[in-house]
Each structure stands twice: as C-alpha cells, then as structure tokens.
Amino acid sequence: MPLTDLALPELLAFRPEVAEPDDFDTFWAGTIAEARSAGGEATLVPASTAVTQLIVEDLTFPGFAGEPVRAWVSRPREADVPLPAVVQYQGYNGGRGLAGENVQWALAGYVHVFMDTRGQGSGWGTGGVTADPHGSGPAAAGFMTRGIHDPRAHYYRRVFTDAVRAVDAARALPFVDADRIAVTGGSQGGGIALAAGALADVQAVLPDVAFLCAYRRGAEVAIGGPFQELATYLSVHRDQVETVFRTLSYLDGVNFARRIQAPSLFSVALMDSVVPPSTTFAAYNHLAAEDRAIEVYAFNDHEGGQFAHWQKQAEWLASRI
C-alpha cells in the first residue's frame, strides 16, 4: 500500500482554511440546549453477558430531541470510589455490539460508556439497536448526505448531539467522577469525539484516525470510504456544491478542534485509504489545546495502530485523568 496523501513534512504543516460559519457557536449552543430541555430519563439495567469479572449494564439515555439512545456501561466490579470515565463512539456503520464485547477501558480501571450510533450498526461487527426516527431528502447511499441541504436537518447534527448527551449521562452516573471524563473513538468515532470534545465538558480527547474533518479535502482526494459519498452526490447534484459544503462547515472536525482546550492525543495512518491523512492533520493543526500530541503510523492503512495505539492511549490518559 503506497502513501495515500501528502508526505509527512507536508502534513505537519498542512493547515488549510476551512470555512467557519459566523453563527457556529450559536448554532451548537442552541442545538445542545434544545436537547437538554427536551426531557427524557436515563435508565441503567443489568446486561446479559458471560463476562463475570466486570459489571456490565445497558444504558438508555435521552439524546437529540430527547430520543432514546443506547450504550453499554462497563466498570470494575470491586471499585469503592467514583472512577474516571471514558465515553467511546463507534466507527462508520458499526454499532455498540454485544454486551461485554468491548471492555478494554473497563479492564484498565475506567467506567467505559460505549455509545450506539443512531441508525447505524448493520455494516460490520455485531450490530446496533438505536433508531434514527428522522427522514431525509434525496441522498447518496450512506449517512454523509442525509439532510445535506440544511445543517439543522443533517444526520450528524443528531449524532453529535447524542455524543454530548452521552457525556451528560456518564457524568450523572453515581460511580463516575464527574471531573474526570475523556472521549474517544476511531474513524467516525474519532470525528464524533472531536465534536464532543468541543461541545461537552471533558478533560481529555483521544481521536483515532479521525474521520469527519476537512470535508471538501476528503471529497476531493479520498480513494475509498464514505468521503466518496459526497463526491457521488455532487456528481449528480452539480449545482449544489456551495450548499453542501456550507452545511458541512457546521459539522467539520476542524472547526470543533479550534475550540478544544482539553489535553488531546490524536493518531493518523499515512497509508489510510479511507480517511486521507491530510484531513486528520487539518483538525490536529488547528487544535486549540496546548497539551497535544499525534501518533503517526507510517505504514498502516485505516486500521492505524490498533491495540498498540490503545496501549499508548491508556498510558497517556492515566497521566491526565
């Protein structure tokens, strides 16, 4: 697999101008306020799982418009004090999977909240169960162009709001230390973590091979993956280029990164055929956080560093929260 984008010295300096709407902050403040005022109760019940050395529970919490979103909550069984929490978001068209399937963070001593992604969970893995009860105008296959005509109608407005409400739900759990919460995820999950890192009160942000950044760059240079949904849509709707990228400017990880103050650890893979490395570097190079680092996997595709990177994340996070 060859390099799929710019060489590393170019990537380290890649800081493109990404359109930022004048009402970006107002838009998101209003969106989150609406969701928080929509009501809805969180519930936590025991999960059915063969895992016995951890407590694994099924969380339902109110997300966008108060709509129910599901998550697994896993935690050490013998903890006698509130623990720091890691809220994790899933990759594109994956779901939260089965109870007890993803417990590394709990094994490392954290309360692990693994959010299902509304309307997804049928592309790989072991499924998801959260519905997205909203329609869309004409769209390309996938999720990228659902509601592309208006940022208020776009699919990721709902997902990013769910992500913030997942942090709210985690903070309210009695066994969570509300002042020690991190957000993380790979690919789409990394892009969602950037949004949550900007919009929620968190103490660390760990996006892994982050998607959903620098959309126009991604649509122009990606050789595979969901960025191509944008190119496909625009190849048909040739007169909507400015509308599409104006909508996406409200959802761009670059604009969220500009607002993230919490310590942040990124990763990127230089042979990534799904997420062009320049799109991840675009967000990283605009990051507001002073405490920041990026791990570069020079010969990896979209799998990035996998467990080797998780070990680095765990070591880094332990020194922050």
mmCIF file of C-alpha atoms in Angstrom:
data_model
loop_
_atom_site.group_PDB
_atom_site.id
_atom_site.type_symbol
_atom_site.label_atom_id
_atom_site.label_comp_id
_atom_site.label_asym_id
_atom_site.label_seq_id
_atom_site.Cartn_x
_atom_site.Cartn_y
_atom_site.Cartn_z
ATOM 1 C CA MET A 1 0.000 0.000 0.000
ATOM 2 C CA PRO A 2 1.566 3.345 -1.037
ATOM 3 C CA LEU A 3 1.175 6.689 0.715
ATOM 4 C CA THR A 4 -2.335 7.929 0.005
ATOM 5 C CA ASP A 5 -1.795 11.640 0.574
ATOM 6 C CA LEU A 6 0.916 14.204 1.304
ATOM 7 C CA ALA A 7 4.323 13.315 2.738
ATOM 8 C CA LEU A 8 4.755 13.705 6.493
ATOM 9 C CA PRO A 9 6.639 17.048 6.410
ATOM 10 C CA GLU A 10 3.815 18.494 4.301
ATOM 11 C CA LEU A 11 1.185 17.047 6.621
ATOM 12 C CA LEU A 12 2.833 18.553 9.697
ATOM 13 C CA ALA A 13 2.464 21.979 8.064
ATOM 14 C CA PHE A 14 -0.955 21.370 6.487
ATOM 15 C CA ARG A 15 -3.295 23.972 7.981
ATOM 16 C CA PRO A 16 -5.941 24.698 5.360
ATOM 17 C CA GLU A 17 -8.512 27.406 5.689
ATOM 18 C CA VAL A 18 -11.820 25.673 6.401
ATOM 19 C CA ALA A 19 -14.988 27.729 6.200
ATOM 20 C CA GLU A 20 -16.434 28.534 9.616
ATOM 21 C CA PRO A 21 -19.969 29.945 9.816
ATOM 22 C CA ASP A 22 -20.393 33.168 11.795
ATOM 23 C CA ASP A 23 -23.144 31.519 13.829
ATOM 24 C CA PHE A 24 -21.263 28.251 14.501
ATOM 25 C CA ASP A 25 -21.216 28.691 18.289
ATOM 26 C CA THR A 26 -24.795 29.949 18.441
ATOM 27 C CA PHE A 27 -25.961 27.071 16.271
ATOM 28 C CA TRP A 28 -24.431 24.457 18.546
ATOM 29 C CA ALA A 29 -25.313 26.162 21.822
ATOM 30 C CA GLY A 30 -28.940 26.251 20.710
ATOM 31 C CA THR A 31 -28.861 22.657 19.496
ATOM 32 C CA ILE A 32 -27.470 21.301 22.764
ATOM 33 C CA ALA A 33 -29.801 23.473 24.857
ATOM 34 C CA GLU A 34 -32.795 22.157 22.901
ATOM 35 C CA ALA A 35 -31.732 18.568 23.516
ATOM 36 C CA ARG A 36 -31.180 19.124 27.222
ATOM 37 C CA SER A 37 -34.573 20.773 27.595
ATOM 38 C CA ALA A 38 -36.387 18.014 25.673
ATOM 39 C CA GLY A 39 -36.635 15.816 28.753
ATOM 40 C CA GLY A 40 -36.352 12.082 28.973
ATOM 41 C CA GLU A 41 -34.971 9.854 31.698
ATOM 42 C CA ALA A 42 -31.830 7.755 31.672
ATOM 43 C CA THR A 43 -32.181 4.126 32.743
ATOM 44 C CA LEU A 44 -29.489 1.614 33.649
ATOM 45 C CA VAL A 45 -30.229 -2.103 33.877
ATOM 46 C CA PRO A 46 -28.013 -5.194 34.119
ATOM 47 C CA ALA A 47 -26.864 -6.627 30.792
ATOM 48 C CA SER A 48 -26.978 -10.282 29.853
ATOM 49 C CA THR A 49 -23.366 -11.343 29.335
ATOM 50 C CA ALA A 50 -20.943 -14.133 30.120
ATOM 51 C CA VAL A 51 -18.474 -11.541 31.448
ATOM 52 C CA THR A 52 -18.341 -12.044 35.222
ATOM 53 C CA GLN A 53 -15.323 -10.039 36.406
ATOM 54 C CA LEU A 54 -16.796 -6.672 35.379
ATOM 55 C CA ILE A 55 -20.164 -5.035 35.928
ATOM 56 C CA VAL A 56 -21.785 -4.602 32.501
ATOM 57 C CA GLU A 57 -25.021 -2.624 32.214
ATOM 58 C CA ASP A 58 -27.360 -1.417 29.492
ATOM 59 C CA LEU A 59 -27.798 2.366 29.490
ATOM 60 C CA THR A 60 -30.609 4.194 27.706
ATOM 61 C CA PHE A 61 -30.322 7.973 27.771
ATOM 62 C CA PRO A 62 -32.095 10.880 26.032
ATOM 63 C CA GLY A 63 -30.201 12.164 23.009
ATOM 64 C CA PHE A 64 -31.187 14.586 20.259
ATOM 65 C CA ALA A 65 -34.776 15.791 20.793
ATOM 66 C CA GLY A 66 -34.920 13.558 23.871
ATOM 67 C CA GLU A 67 -34.906 10.449 21.666
ATOM 68 C CA PRO A 68 -33.605 7.248 23.296
ATOM 69 C CA VAL A 69 -30.001 6.273 22.623
ATOM 70 C CA ARG A 70 -28.407 3.073 23.895
ATOM 71 C CA ALA A 71 -24.953 2.448 25.332
ATOM 72 C CA TRP A 72 -23.081 -0.234 27.227
ATOM 73 C CA VAL A 73 -21.593 0.743 30.571
ATOM 74 C CA SER A 74 -18.763 -1.490 31.819
ATOM 75 C CA ARG A 75 -16.792 -0.959 35.039
ATOM 76 C CA PRO A 76 -14.565 -2.726 37.559
ATOM 77 C CA ARG A 77 -16.571 -4.822 39.982
ATOM 78 C CA GLU A 78 -14.699 -4.002 43.205
ATOM 79 C CA ALA A 79 -14.327 -0.198 42.913
ATOM 80 C CA ASP A 80 -15.331 1.584 46.130
ATOM 81 C CA VAL A 81 -14.865 5.197 44.928
ATOM 82 C CA PRO A 82 -16.116 7.072 41.841
ATOM 83 C CA LEU A 83 -13.917 6.308 38.831
ATOM 84 C CA PRO A 84 -12.861 8.330 35.804
ATOM 85 C CA ALA A 85 -14.909 7.592 32.697
ATOM 86 C CA VAL A 86 -14.131 7.058 29.018
ATOM 87 C CA VAL A 87 -17.006 7.708 26.628
ATOM 88 C CA GLN A 88 -16.363 5.941 23.319
ATOM 89 C CA TYR A 89 -18.004 6.425 19.910
ATOM 90 C CA GLN A 90 -18.154 3.839 17.137
ATOM 91 C CA GLY A 91 -16.826 3.768 13.576
ATOM 92 C CA TYR A 92 -18.907 4.203 10.440
ATOM 93 C CA ASN A 93 -21.949 1.917 10.286
ATOM 94 C CA GLY A 94 -20.861 -0.130 13.285
ATOM 95 C CA GLY A 95 -22.951 -0.450 16.427
ATOM 96 C CA ARG A 96 -22.272 -0.919 20.103
ATOM 97 C CA GLY A 97 -22.168 -4.684 19.514
ATOM 98 C CA LEU A 98 -22.785 -7.246 22.252
ATOM 99 C CA ALA A 99 -22.634 -6.742 25.996
ATOM 100 C CA GLY A 100 -19.105 -7.391 27.236
ATOM 101 C CA GLU A 101 -17.572 -7.300 23.751
ATOM 102 C CA ASN A 102 -15.633 -4.065 24.184
ATOM 103 C CA VAL A 103 -14.277 -3.789 27.738
ATOM 104 C CA GLN A 104 -10.607 -2.748 27.462
ATOM 105 C CA TRP A 105 -11.170 0.601 29.142
ATOM 106 C CA ALA A 106 -13.062 -1.028 31.998
ATOM 107 C CA LEU A 107 -10.211 -3.520 32.433
ATOM 108 C CA ALA A 108 -7.874 -0.522 32.677
ATOM 109 C CA GLY A 109 -9.856 0.841 35.624
ATOM 110 C CA TYR A 110 -12.314 3.232 33.980
ATOM 111 C CA VAL A 111 -16.060 3.390 33.694
ATOM 112 C CA HIS A 112 -16.495 2.723 29.988
ATOM 113 C CA VAL A 113 -19.566 4.153 28.232
ATOM 114 C CA PHE A 114 -19.795 2.840 24.658
ATOM 115 C CA MET A 115 -22.452 4.747 22.709
ATOM 116 C CA ASP A 116 -24.520 3.192 19.948
ATOM 117 C CA THR A 117 -24.761 5.363 16.805
ATOM 118 C CA ARG A 118 -28.324 6.129 15.786
ATOM 119 C CA GLY A 119 -29.440 4.473 12.567
ATOM 120 C CA GLN A 120 -26.164 2.555 12.147
ATOM 121 C CA GLY A 121 -24.872 -0.838 13.164
ATOM 122 C CA SER A 122 -25.542 -3.011 10.138
ATOM 123 C CA GLY A 123 -22.366 -2.624 8.098
ATOM 124 C CA TRP A 124 -19.921 -4.711 10.173
ATOM 125 C CA GLY A 125 -19.398 -6.036 13.690
ATOM 126 C CA THR A 126 -22.244 -7.350 15.823
ATOM 127 C CA GLY A 127 -24.923 -4.729 15.394
ATOM 128 C CA GLY A 128 -26.631 -1.735 16.919
ATOM 129 C CA VAL A 129 -30.111 -1.077 18.267
ATOM 130 C CA THR A 130 -30.653 2.714 18.250
ATOM 131 C CA ALA A 131 -33.097 4.063 15.662
ATOM 132 C CA ASP A 132 -32.902 7.405 13.872
ATOM 133 C CA PRO A 133 -36.552 8.450 13.537
ATOM 134 C CA HIS A 134 -35.861 11.232 11.023
ATOM 135 C CA GLY A 135 -36.268 11.255 7.283
ATOM 136 C CA SER A 136 -34.059 12.829 4.638
ATOM 137 C CA GLY A 137 -34.312 14.431 1.258
ATOM 138 C CA PRO A 138 -32.548 12.852 -1.714
ATOM 139 C CA ALA A 139 -29.224 11.410 -0.537
ATOM 140 C CA ALA A 140 -26.409 9.201 -1.720
ATOM 141 C CA ALA A 141 -26.119 5.757 -0.152
ATOM 142 C CA GLY A 142 -24.803 6.011 3.403
ATOM 143 C CA PHE A 143 -25.127 8.758 6.005
ATOM 144 C CA MET A 144 -22.972 11.624 4.770
ATOM 145 C CA THR A 145 -25.595 13.372 2.640
ATOM 146 C CA ARG A 146 -28.691 12.813 4.763
ATOM 147 C CA GLY A 147 -30.121 16.294 5.297
ATOM 148 C CA ILE A 148 -27.286 17.845 3.297
ATOM 149 C CA HIS A 149 -29.406 20.827 2.259
ATOM 150 C CA ASP A 150 -29.616 22.305 5.790
ATOM 151 C CA PRO A 151 -27.320 21.963 8.825
ATOM 152 C CA ARG A 152 -30.338 21.751 11.122
ATOM 153 C CA ALA A 153 -31.579 18.705 9.208
ATOM 154 C CA HIS A 154 -28.240 16.946 8.771
ATOM 155 C CA TYR A 155 -27.757 13.483 10.211
ATOM 156 C CA TYR A 156 -24.571 14.361 12.087
ATOM 157 C CA ARG A 157 -26.249 17.202 13.949
ATOM 158 C CA ARG A 158 -28.266 14.496 15.660
ATOM 159 C CA VAL A 159 -25.282 12.179 16.207
ATOM 160 C CA PHE A 160 -23.065 14.913 17.659
ATOM 161 C CA THR A 161 -25.868 15.942 19.976
ATOM 162 C CA ASP A 162 -26.235 12.329 21.114
ATOM 163 C CA ALA A 163 -22.494 12.330 21.824
ATOM 164 C CA VAL A 164 -22.759 15.333 24.133
ATOM 165 C CA ARG A 165 -25.760 13.840 25.895
ATOM 166 C CA ALA A 166 -23.761 10.617 26.371
ATOM 167 C CA VAL A 167 -21.201 12.665 28.310
ATOM 168 C CA ASP A 168 -24.051 14.223 30.312
ATOM 169 C CA ALA A 169 -25.389 10.751 31.078
ATOM 170 C CA ALA A 170 -21.946 9.474 32.088
ATOM 171 C CA ARG A 171 -21.415 12.449 34.394
ATOM 172 C CA ALA A 172 -24.714 11.706 36.157
ATOM 173 C CA LEU A 173 -23.791 8.099 36.980
ATOM 174 C CA PRO A 174 -23.126 7.823 40.748
ATOM 175 C CA PHE A 175 -19.992 5.732 40.259
ATOM 176 C CA VAL A 176 -18.359 8.248 37.850
ATOM 177 C CA ASP A 177 -16.006 11.030 38.920
ATOM 178 C CA ALA A 178 -17.686 13.906 37.080
ATOM 179 C CA ASP A 179 -14.431 15.860 36.866
ATOM 180 C CA ARG A 180 -12.519 13.113 35.040
ATOM 181 C CA ILE A 181 -14.187 12.260 31.730
ATOM 182 C CA ALA A 182 -12.477 11.501 28.414
ATOM 183 C CA VAL A 183 -13.958 10.980 24.952
ATOM 184 C CA THR A 184 -12.521 8.707 22.288
ATOM 185 C CA GLY A 185 -13.291 6.769 19.130
ATOM 186 C CA GLY A 186 -11.804 5.579 15.871
ATOM 187 C CA SER A 187 -12.603 6.839 12.377
ATOM 188 C CA GLN A 188 -16.190 8.160 12.543
ATOM 189 C CA GLY A 189 -15.885 7.712 16.304
ATOM 190 C CA GLY A 190 -12.839 9.975 16.256
ATOM 191 C CA GLY A 191 -14.778 12.672 14.436
ATOM 192 C CA ILE A 192 -17.629 12.334 16.930
ATOM 193 C CA ALA A 193 -15.104 12.600 19.778
ATOM 194 C CA LEU A 194 -13.861 15.903 18.331
ATOM 195 C CA ALA A 195 -17.400 17.284 18.359
ATOM 196 C CA ALA A 196 -17.973 16.084 21.918
ATOM 197 C CA GLY A 197 -14.593 17.460 22.960
ATOM 198 C CA ALA A 198 -15.636 20.907 21.786
ATOM 199 C CA LEU A 199 -19.263 20.862 22.924
ATOM 200 C CA ALA A 200 -19.137 18.978 26.246
ATOM 201 C CA ASP A 201 -17.152 19.496 29.430
ATOM 202 C CA VAL A 202 -14.454 16.823 29.146
ATOM 203 C CA GLN A 203 -10.943 16.510 30.456
ATOM 204 C CA ALA A 204 -9.297 14.599 27.580
ATOM 205 C CA VAL A 205 -9.914 13.905 23.885
ATOM 206 C CA LEU A 206 -8.471 10.870 22.068
ATOM 207 C CA PRO A 207 -9.480 10.739 18.367
ATOM 208 C CA ASP A 208 -8.022 7.785 16.465
ATOM 209 C CA VAL A 209 -7.632 8.037 12.633
ATOM 210 C CA ALA A 210 -10.352 10.673 12.844
ATOM 211 C CA PHE A 211 -12.928 10.971 10.072
ATOM 212 C CA LEU A 212 -15.392 13.861 9.516
ATOM 213 C CA CYS A 213 -12.743 16.580 9.176
ATOM 214 C CA ALA A 214 -11.978 18.906 6.235
ATOM 215 C CA TYR A 215 -14.884 17.532 4.211
ATOM 216 C CA ARG A 216 -14.044 19.252 0.958
ATOM 217 C CA ARG A 217 -10.466 17.990 1.027
ATOM 218 C CA GLY A 218 -11.767 14.488 1.793
ATOM 219 C CA ALA A 219 -14.270 14.561 -1.044
ATOM 220 C CA GLU A 220 -11.558 15.656 -3.471
ATOM 221 C CA VAL A 221 -8.766 13.208 -2.595
ATOM 222 C CA ALA A 222 -10.189 10.153 -0.771
ATOM 223 C CA ILE A 223 -9.604 6.945 -2.734
ATOM 224 C CA GLY A 224 -12.200 4.935 -0.787
ATOM 225 C CA GLY A 225 -14.678 5.130 2.058
ATOM 226 C CA PRO A 226 -17.560 7.438 2.959
ATOM 227 C CA PHE A 227 -15.968 10.697 1.797
ATOM 228 C CA GLN A 228 -16.788 9.406 -1.676
ATOM 229 C CA GLU A 229 -20.483 9.682 -0.855
ATOM 230 C CA LEU A 230 -20.055 13.467 -1.083
ATOM 231 C CA ALA A 231 -18.359 13.227 -4.468
ATOM 232 C CA THR A 232 -21.086 10.868 -5.705
ATOM 233 C CA TYR A 233 -23.837 13.198 -4.559
ATOM 234 C CA LEU A 234 -22.200 16.223 -6.172
ATOM 235 C CA SER A 235 -21.609 14.337 -9.421
ATOM 236 C CA VAL A 236 -25.408 14.153 -9.670
ATOM 237 C CA HIS A 237 -26.406 17.427 -7.960
ATOM 238 C CA ARG A 238 -23.887 19.554 -9.795
ATOM 239 C CA ASP A 239 -25.463 22.866 -8.777
ATOM 240 C CA GLN A 240 -25.337 22.208 -5.015
ATOM 241 C CA VAL A 241 -21.606 22.359 -4.292
ATOM 242 C CA GLU A 242 -21.765 25.532 -2.202
ATOM 243 C CA THR A 243 -24.881 24.364 -0.352
ATOM 244 C CA VAL A 244 -23.273 21.031 0.515
ATOM 245 C CA PHE A 245 -20.067 22.491 1.900
ATOM 246 C CA ARG A 246 -21.865 25.271 3.727
ATOM 247 C CA THR A 247 -23.934 22.649 5.554
ATOM 248 C CA LEU A 248 -20.831 20.594 6.328
ATOM 249 C CA SER A 249 -18.986 23.623 7.709
ATOM 250 C CA TYR A 250 -21.242 23.362 10.791
ATOM 251 C CA LEU A 251 -20.130 19.733 11.234
ATOM 252 C CA ASP A 252 -16.427 19.916 10.422
ATOM 253 C CA GLY A 253 -13.930 18.458 12.874
ATOM 254 C CA VAL A 254 -11.542 21.308 12.036
ATOM 255 C CA ASN A 255 -13.998 23.830 13.467
ATOM 256 C CA PHE A 256 -14.542 21.694 16.553
ATOM 257 C CA ALA A 257 -10.779 21.281 17.022
ATOM 258 C CA ARG A 258 -10.390 25.053 17.094
ATOM 259 C CA ARG A 259 -12.488 25.015 20.265
ATOM 260 C CA ILE A 260 -10.959 22.062 22.125
ATOM 261 C CA GLN A 261 -8.950 23.112 25.169
ATOM 262 C CA ALA A 262 -8.662 19.699 26.850
ATOM 263 C CA PRO A 263 -5.482 17.617 26.510
ATOM 264 C CA SER A 264 -5.669 15.707 23.225
ATOM 265 C CA LEU A 265 -3.942 12.661 21.756
ATOM 266 C CA PHE A 266 -4.578 12.010 18.049
ATOM 267 C CA SER A 267 -3.458 9.231 15.751
ATOM 268 C CA VAL A 268 -3.117 9.064 11.973
ATOM 269 C CA ALA A 269 -2.096 6.445 9.406
ATOM 270 C CA LEU A 270 -0.189 7.606 6.342
ATOM 271 C CA MET A 271 -1.377 4.775 4.084
ATOM 272 C CA ASP A 272 -5.026 5.285 5.052
ATOM 273 C CA SER A 273 -7.260 4.557 2.061
ATOM 274 C CA VAL A 274 -10.452 5.644 3.848
ATOM 275 C CA VAL A 275 -9.552 8.842 5.714
ATOM 276 C CA PRO A 276 -6.897 10.908 3.903
ATOM 277 C CA PRO A 277 -4.227 11.783 6.490
ATOM 278 C CA SER A 278 -4.394 15.447 5.488
ATOM 279 C CA THR A 279 -7.980 15.663 6.763
ATOM 280 C CA THR A 280 -6.965 14.433 10.218
ATOM 281 C CA PHE A 281 -3.913 16.713 10.234
ATOM 282 C CA ALA A 282 -6.157 19.623 9.231
ATOM 283 C CA ALA A 283 -8.002 19.192 12.525
ATOM 284 C CA TYR A 284 -4.879 18.491 14.570
ATOM 285 C CA ASN A 285 -3.027 21.506 13.212
ATOM 286 C CA HIS A 286 -5.957 23.782 14.138
ATOM 287 C CA LEU A 287 -6.293 22.291 17.638
ATOM 288 C CA ALA A 288 -6.564 24.882 20.415
ATOM 289 C CA ALA A 289 -5.263 22.581 23.167
ATOM 290 C CA GLU A 290 -1.740 23.282 24.378
ATOM 291 C CA ASP A 291 -1.290 19.729 25.710
ATOM 292 C CA ARG A 292 -1.477 17.778 22.487
ATOM 293 C CA ALA A 293 0.284 15.003 20.581
ATOM 294 C CA ILE A 294 -0.246 12.910 17.468
ATOM 295 C CA GLU A 295 0.960 9.352 16.896
ATOM 296 C CA VAL A 296 1.865 8.698 13.263
ATOM 297 C CA TYR A 297 1.621 5.167 11.843
ATOM 298 C CA ALA A 298 3.672 5.487 8.674
ATOM 299 C CA PHE A 299 2.939 2.092 7.089
ATOM 300 C CA ASN A 300 -0.628 1.454 8.220
ATOM 301 C CA ASP A 301 -3.948 1.723 6.427
ATOM 302 C CA HIS A 302 -7.169 2.709 8.197
ATOM 303 C CA GLU A 303 -6.579 0.185 10.993
ATOM 304 C CA GLY A 304 -3.948 2.584 12.333
ATOM 305 C CA GLY A 305 -2.151 1.473 15.468
ATOM 306 C CA GLN A 306 -4.867 -0.867 16.794
ATOM 307 C CA PHE A 307 -4.023 -2.358 20.235
ATOM 308 C CA ALA A 308 -0.503 -0.915 20.127
ATOM 309 C CA HIS A 309 -2.070 2.541 19.934
ATOM 310 C CA TRP A 310 -4.599 1.745 22.657
ATOM 311 C CA GLN A 311 -1.695 0.958 24.976
ATOM 312 C CA LYS A 312 -0.258 4.402 24.245
ATOM 313 C CA GLN A 313 -3.675 5.963 24.827
ATOM 314 C CA ALA A 314 -4.032 4.206 28.172
ATOM 315 C CA GLU A 315 -0.584 5.314 29.354
ATOM 316 C CA TRP A 316 -1.190 8.899 28.183
ATOM 317 C CA LEU A 317 -4.655 9.096 29.725
ATOM 318 C CA ALA A 318 -3.542 7.722 33.093
ATOM 319 C CA SER A 319 -1.246 10.744 33.469
ATOM 320 C CA ARG A 320 -4.092 13.187 32.674
ATOM 321 C CA ILE A 321 -7.168 11.946 34.492
#
